[in-house]
Amino acid sequence: MSEELRYRRASAWEYDLILREAEKYGELEHHFFAVVEGKFRDVYAVNERVWAELEGLKIKPYAYGTFVGTIKVDRNLVEKFYPNVEFFYFVKVEKNYAVLSPKAGFLFTTGKDVPRSGVRKYVWQGTKKLVIYDENGVILGIGRINPESSRKFILNVTDIGEFLRRRR
């Protein structure tokens, strides 16, 4: 039983959800998003020229951009955009981020939490979620700050190593 997928541009409301999430970290640098509606609403960053070509196709594509997150209804019945790691390549991150030492970066990408001693720098304003970088500026994932603990200062939410660790 296959559910019919619907492909469309992100609505003004959906774009606002994406923009509000980006503003927690900095400035959104990409402004054209598309949605694939199925069980969830998957959001893709799409090139406008590619989108124009796709609109003319009779066959719908499997994918057409960079998957950046999902819009879901949370337990309070509120729509929310849940970004993935790739979303932050489209955001100029200026706040709510942490830079990790090489050893801490390795720990983080293997799904582990990071101690305070492994954090080289962090900027935290408002939200508990942080974008996690290595010393070279590579995005490692998303973490949750835990200021009460020095052993588990940054809790791993998701990271770039998750794909390799998944069960097949």
PDB file of C-alpha atoms in Angstrom:
ATOM      1  CA  MET A   1       0.000   0.000   0.000  1.00  0.00           C
ATOM      2  CA  SER A   2       1.832   3.051  -1.281  1.00  0.00           C
ATOM      3  CA  GLU A   3       0.910   6.504  -0.091  1.00  0.00           C
ATOM      4  CA  GLU A   4       0.798   9.170  -2.792  1.00  0.00           C
ATOM      5  CA  LEU A   5       3.521  11.787  -2.393  1.00  0.00           C
ATOM      6  CA  ARG A   6       2.782  15.434  -3.109  1.00  0.00           C
ATOM      7  CA  TYR A   7       5.542  17.783  -4.270  1.00  0.00           C
ATOM      8  CA  ARG A   8       5.174  21.544  -3.890  1.00  0.00           C
ATOM      9  CA  ARG A   9       6.839  24.766  -2.876  1.00  0.00           C
ATOM     10  CA  ALA A  10       6.941  25.531   0.824  1.00  0.00           C
ATOM     11  CA  SER A  11       3.990  27.693   1.810  1.00  0.00           C
ATOM     12  CA  ALA A  12       4.454  31.060   3.516  1.00  0.00           C
ATOM     13  CA  TRP A  13       3.565  29.421   6.847  1.00  0.00           C
ATOM     14  CA  GLU A  14       6.115  26.628   6.360  1.00  0.00           C
ATOM     15  CA  TYR A  15       8.785  29.111   5.288  1.00  0.00           C
ATOM     16  CA  ASP A  16       8.058  31.082   8.462  1.00  0.00           C
ATOM     17  CA  LEU A  17       8.583  27.920  10.563  1.00  0.00           C
ATOM     18  CA  ILE A  18      11.937  27.363   8.812  1.00  0.00           C
ATOM     19  CA  LEU A  19      12.921  31.018   9.237  1.00  0.00           C
ATOM     20  CA  ARG A  20      12.056  31.033  12.959  1.00  0.00           C
ATOM     21  CA  GLU A  21      14.230  27.966  13.534  1.00  0.00           C
ATOM     22  CA  ALA A  22      17.135  29.533  11.620  1.00  0.00           C
ATOM     23  CA  GLU A  23      16.862  32.777  13.603  1.00  0.00           C
ATOM     24  CA  LYS A  24      17.671  30.854  16.809  1.00  0.00           C
ATOM     25  CA  TYR A  25      21.178  30.373  15.375  1.00  0.00           C
ATOM     26  CA  GLY A  26      21.763  33.265  12.999  1.00  0.00           C
ATOM     27  CA  GLU A  27      20.628  34.275   9.535  1.00  0.00           C
ATOM     28  CA  LEU A  28      19.017  32.035   6.919  1.00  0.00           C
ATOM     29  CA  GLU A  29      21.085  32.303   3.728  1.00  0.00           C
ATOM     30  CA  HIS A  30      18.864  30.210   1.425  1.00  0.00           C
ATOM     31  CA  HIS A  31      15.318  31.245   0.639  1.00  0.00           C
ATOM     32  CA  PHE A  32      13.777  28.643  -1.660  1.00  0.00           C
ATOM     33  CA  PHE A  33      12.385  25.473  -0.118  1.00  0.00           C
ATOM     34  CA  ALA A  34      10.147  22.686  -1.349  1.00  0.00           C
ATOM     35  CA  VAL A  35       8.067  20.159   0.535  1.00  0.00           C
ATOM     36  CA  VAL A  36       7.374  16.503  -0.139  1.00  0.00           C
ATOM     37  CA  GLU A  37       4.180  15.517   1.635  1.00  0.00           C
ATOM     38  CA  GLY A  38       3.707  11.910   2.627  1.00  0.00           C
ATOM     39  CA  LYS A  39       3.527  10.567   6.145  1.00  0.00           C
ATOM     40  CA  PHE A  40       5.525  13.660   7.169  1.00  0.00           C
ATOM     41  CA  ARG A  41       6.316  16.920   5.422  1.00  0.00           C
ATOM     42  CA  ASP A  42       9.954  16.669   4.378  1.00  0.00           C
ATOM     43  CA  VAL A  43      11.643  19.983   3.560  1.00  0.00           C
ATOM     44  CA  TYR A  44      14.302  20.378   0.858  1.00  0.00           C
ATOM     45  CA  ALA A  45      16.516  23.326  -0.016  1.00  0.00           C
ATOM     46  CA  VAL A  46      16.073  23.632  -3.766  1.00  0.00           C
ATOM     47  CA  ASN A  47      17.745  25.648  -6.482  1.00  0.00           C
ATOM     48  CA  GLU A  48      15.098  27.874  -8.159  1.00  0.00           C
ATOM     49  CA  ARG A  49      16.313  27.009 -11.662  1.00  0.00           C
ATOM     50  CA  VAL A  50      16.039  23.277 -10.914  1.00  0.00           C
ATOM     51  CA  TRP A  51      12.571  23.804  -9.474  1.00  0.00           C
ATOM     52  CA  ALA A  52      11.437  25.559 -12.659  1.00  0.00           C
ATOM     53  CA  GLU A  53      12.562  22.541 -14.701  1.00  0.00           C
ATOM     54  CA  LEU A  54      10.898  20.093 -12.318  1.00  0.00           C
ATOM     55  CA  GLU A  55       7.546  21.840 -12.576  1.00  0.00           C
ATOM     56  CA  GLY A  56       7.461  20.958 -16.259  1.00  0.00           C
ATOM     57  CA  LEU A  57       8.098  17.234 -15.765  1.00  0.00           C
ATOM     58  CA  LYS A  58       5.217  14.791 -15.943  1.00  0.00           C
ATOM     59  CA  ILE A  59       7.057  12.242 -13.763  1.00  0.00           C
ATOM     60  CA  LYS A  60       7.713  13.322 -10.203  1.00  0.00           C
ATOM     61  CA  PRO A  61      11.330  13.042  -9.016  1.00  0.00           C
ATOM     62  CA  TYR A  62      12.483  10.890  -6.112  1.00  0.00           C
ATOM     63  CA  ALA A  63      14.365  13.845  -4.587  1.00  0.00           C
ATOM     64  CA  TYR A  64      15.312  17.281  -5.818  1.00  0.00           C
ATOM     65  CA  GLY A  65      17.478  19.111  -3.362  1.00  0.00           C
ATOM     66  CA  THR A  66      19.194  18.886  -0.030  1.00  0.00           C
ATOM     67  CA  PHE A  67      16.998  17.374   2.663  1.00  0.00           C
ATOM     68  CA  VAL A  68      17.098  19.894   5.539  1.00  0.00           C
ATOM     69  CA  GLY A  69      14.423  18.719   7.958  1.00  0.00           C
ATOM     70  CA  THR A  70      10.846  17.754   8.636  1.00  0.00           C
ATOM     71  CA  ILE A  71       7.734  19.625   9.684  1.00  0.00           C
ATOM     72  CA  LYS A  72       5.766  17.681  12.282  1.00  0.00           C
ATOM     73  CA  VAL A  73       2.985  18.351  14.748  1.00  0.00           C
ATOM     74  CA  ASP A  74       4.348  18.071  18.298  1.00  0.00           C
ATOM     75  CA  ARG A  75       2.531  16.644  21.322  1.00  0.00           C
ATOM     76  CA  ASN A  76       0.927  20.064  21.986  1.00  0.00           C
ATOM     77  CA  LEU A  77      -0.573  19.989  18.458  1.00  0.00           C
ATOM     78  CA  VAL A  78       1.766  22.756  17.284  1.00  0.00           C
ATOM     79  CA  GLU A  79       3.523  22.545  13.930  1.00  0.00           C
ATOM     80  CA  LYS A  80       7.294  22.708  14.266  1.00  0.00           C
ATOM     81  CA  PHE A  81      10.232  22.478  11.900  1.00  0.00           C
ATOM     82  CA  TYR A  82      12.805  19.907  13.036  1.00  0.00           C
ATOM     83  CA  PRO A  83      16.104  20.635  11.235  1.00  0.00           C
ATOM     84  CA  ASN A  84      18.746  18.055  10.462  1.00  0.00           C
ATOM     85  CA  VAL A  85      22.498  18.653  10.359  1.00  0.00           C
ATOM     86  CA  GLU A  86      22.516  19.754   6.695  1.00  0.00           C
ATOM     87  CA  PHE A  87      20.096  22.594   7.450  1.00  0.00           C
ATOM     88  CA  PHE A  88      22.879  24.531   9.149  1.00  0.00           C
ATOM     89  CA  TYR A  89      24.896  24.721   5.924  1.00  0.00           C
ATOM     90  CA  PHE A  90      22.161  27.144   4.800  1.00  0.00           C
ATOM     91  CA  VAL A  91      22.332  29.261   7.974  1.00  0.00           C
ATOM     92  CA  LYS A  92      24.997  31.828   8.863  1.00  0.00           C
ATOM     93  CA  VAL A  93      25.441  30.552  12.435  1.00  0.00           C
ATOM     94  CA  GLU A  94      26.306  33.392  14.823  1.00  0.00           C
ATOM     95  CA  LYS A  95      24.890  32.134  18.129  1.00  0.00           C
ATOM     96  CA  ASN A  96      24.010  28.869  19.870  1.00  0.00           C
ATOM     97  CA  TYR A  97      27.041  26.936  18.695  1.00  0.00           C
ATOM     98  CA  ALA A  98      30.042  25.148  20.175  1.00  0.00           C
ATOM     99  CA  VAL A  99      33.520  24.363  18.845  1.00  0.00           C
ATOM    100  CA  LEU A 100      35.028  21.095  20.055  1.00  0.00           C
ATOM    101  CA  SER A 101      38.592  19.864  20.453  1.00  0.00           C
ATOM    102  CA  PRO A 102      39.659  17.019  18.110  1.00  0.00           C
ATOM    103  CA  LYS A 103      39.170  14.309  20.756  1.00  0.00           C
ATOM    104  CA  ALA A 104      35.777  15.679  21.821  1.00  0.00           C
ATOM    105  CA  GLY A 105      34.762  15.988  18.146  1.00  0.00           C
ATOM    106  CA  PHE A 106      35.574  12.308  17.636  1.00  0.00           C
ATOM    107  CA  LEU A 107      33.538  11.383  20.716  1.00  0.00           C
ATOM    108  CA  PHE A 108      30.619  13.456  19.481  1.00  0.00           C
ATOM    109  CA  THR A 109      30.601  11.870  16.001  1.00  0.00           C
ATOM    110  CA  THR A 110      30.503   8.429  17.601  1.00  0.00           C
ATOM    111  CA  GLY A 111      27.299   9.313  19.440  1.00  0.00           C
ATOM    112  CA  LYS A 112      28.849  10.205  22.789  1.00  0.00           C
ATOM    113  CA  ASP A 113      28.216  13.227  25.003  1.00  0.00           C
ATOM    114  CA  VAL A 114      30.976  15.820  25.414  1.00  0.00           C
ATOM    115  CA  PRO A 115      32.580  16.973  28.707  1.00  0.00           C
ATOM    116  CA  ARG A 116      33.133  20.675  29.409  1.00  0.00           C
ATOM    117  CA  SER A 117      36.894  20.181  29.000  1.00  0.00           C
ATOM    118  CA  GLY A 118      36.375  19.182  25.339  1.00  0.00           C
ATOM    119  CA  VAL A 119      34.652  22.445  24.400  1.00  0.00           C
ATOM    120  CA  ARG A 120      37.052  25.044  22.977  1.00  0.00           C
ATOM    121  CA  LYS A 121      34.417  27.776  22.597  1.00  0.00           C
ATOM    122  CA  TYR A 122      30.678  28.134  22.855  1.00  0.00           C
ATOM    123  CA  VAL A 123      28.088  30.862  22.388  1.00  0.00           C
ATOM    124  CA  TRP A 124      24.786  30.114  24.050  1.00  0.00           C
ATOM    125  CA  GLN A 125      21.775  32.462  23.883  1.00  0.00           C
ATOM    126  CA  GLY A 126      18.282  31.217  24.577  1.00  0.00           C
ATOM    127  CA  THR A 127      17.712  27.780  23.062  1.00  0.00           C
ATOM    128  CA  LYS A 128      19.275  24.676  24.613  1.00  0.00           C
ATOM    129  CA  LYS A 129      20.201  23.239  21.211  1.00  0.00           C
ATOM    130  CA  LEU A 130      23.636  24.066  19.797  1.00  0.00           C
ATOM    131  CA  VAL A 131      25.210  23.566  16.379  1.00  0.00           C
ATOM    132  CA  ILE A 132      28.420  21.610  16.989  1.00  0.00           C
ATOM    133  CA  TYR A 133      31.607  22.326  14.981  1.00  0.00           C
ATOM    134  CA  ASP A 134      35.111  20.934  14.941  1.00  0.00           C
ATOM    135  CA  GLU A 135      38.116  23.281  15.031  1.00  0.00           C
ATOM    136  CA  ASN A 136      38.132  23.489  11.211  1.00  0.00           C
ATOM    137  CA  GLY A 137      34.562  24.787  10.995  1.00  0.00           C
ATOM    138  CA  VAL A 138      33.026  21.486   9.863  1.00  0.00           C
ATOM    139  CA  ILE A 139      29.546  20.885  11.244  1.00  0.00           C
ATOM    140  CA  LEU A 140      29.559  17.727  13.361  1.00  0.00           C
ATOM    141  CA  GLY A 141      25.941  17.747  14.476  1.00  0.00           C
ATOM    142  CA  ILE A 142      23.404  19.129  16.894  1.00  0.00           C
ATOM    143  CA  GLY A 143      23.795  18.968  20.658  1.00  0.00           C
ATOM    144  CA  ARG A 144      21.883  20.049  23.733  1.00  0.00           C
ATOM    145  CA  ILE A 145      23.741  22.082  26.343  1.00  0.00           C
ATOM    146  CA  ASN A 146      23.652  20.791  29.908  1.00  0.00           C
ATOM    147  CA  PRO A 147      25.274  23.596  31.968  1.00  0.00           C
ATOM    148  CA  GLU A 148      24.766  21.813  35.299  1.00  0.00           C
ATOM    149  CA  SER A 149      27.162  18.996  34.366  1.00  0.00           C
ATOM    150  CA  SER A 150      30.852  19.177  33.507  1.00  0.00           C
ATOM    151  CA  ARG A 151      31.047  15.461  32.489  1.00  0.00           C
ATOM    152  CA  LYS A 152      28.106  15.653  30.047  1.00  0.00           C
ATOM    153  CA  PHE A 153      28.224  19.334  29.142  1.00  0.00           C
ATOM    154  CA  ILE A 154      26.906  18.808  25.602  1.00  0.00           C
ATOM    155  CA  LEU A 155      24.466  15.971  25.011  1.00  0.00           C
ATOM    156  CA  ASN A 156      24.450  14.455  21.531  1.00  0.00           C
ATOM    157  CA  VAL A 157      21.121  14.972  19.728  1.00  0.00           C
ATOM    158  CA  THR A 158      22.280  13.955  16.248  1.00  0.00           C
ATOM    159  CA  ASP A 159      25.597  13.893  14.415  1.00  0.00           C
ATOM    160  CA  ILE A 160      27.201  13.171  11.053  1.00  0.00           C
ATOM    161  CA  GLY A 161      28.270   9.682  12.150  1.00  0.00           C
ATOM    162  CA  GLU A 162      24.692   8.547  12.799  1.00  0.00           C
ATOM    163  CA  PHE A 163      24.217   7.328   9.221  1.00  0.00           C
ATOM    164  CA  LEU A 164      27.203   4.981   9.529  1.00  0.00           C
ATOM    165  CA  ARG A 165      26.087   3.610  12.907  1.00  0.00           C
ATOM    166  CA  ARG A 166      22.529   2.767  11.915  1.00  0.00           C
ATOM    167  CA  ARG A 167      21.392  -0.837  11.825  1.00  0.00           C
ATOM    168  CA  ARG A 168      20.919  -2.206   8.353  1.00  0.00           C
TER     169      ARG A 168
END
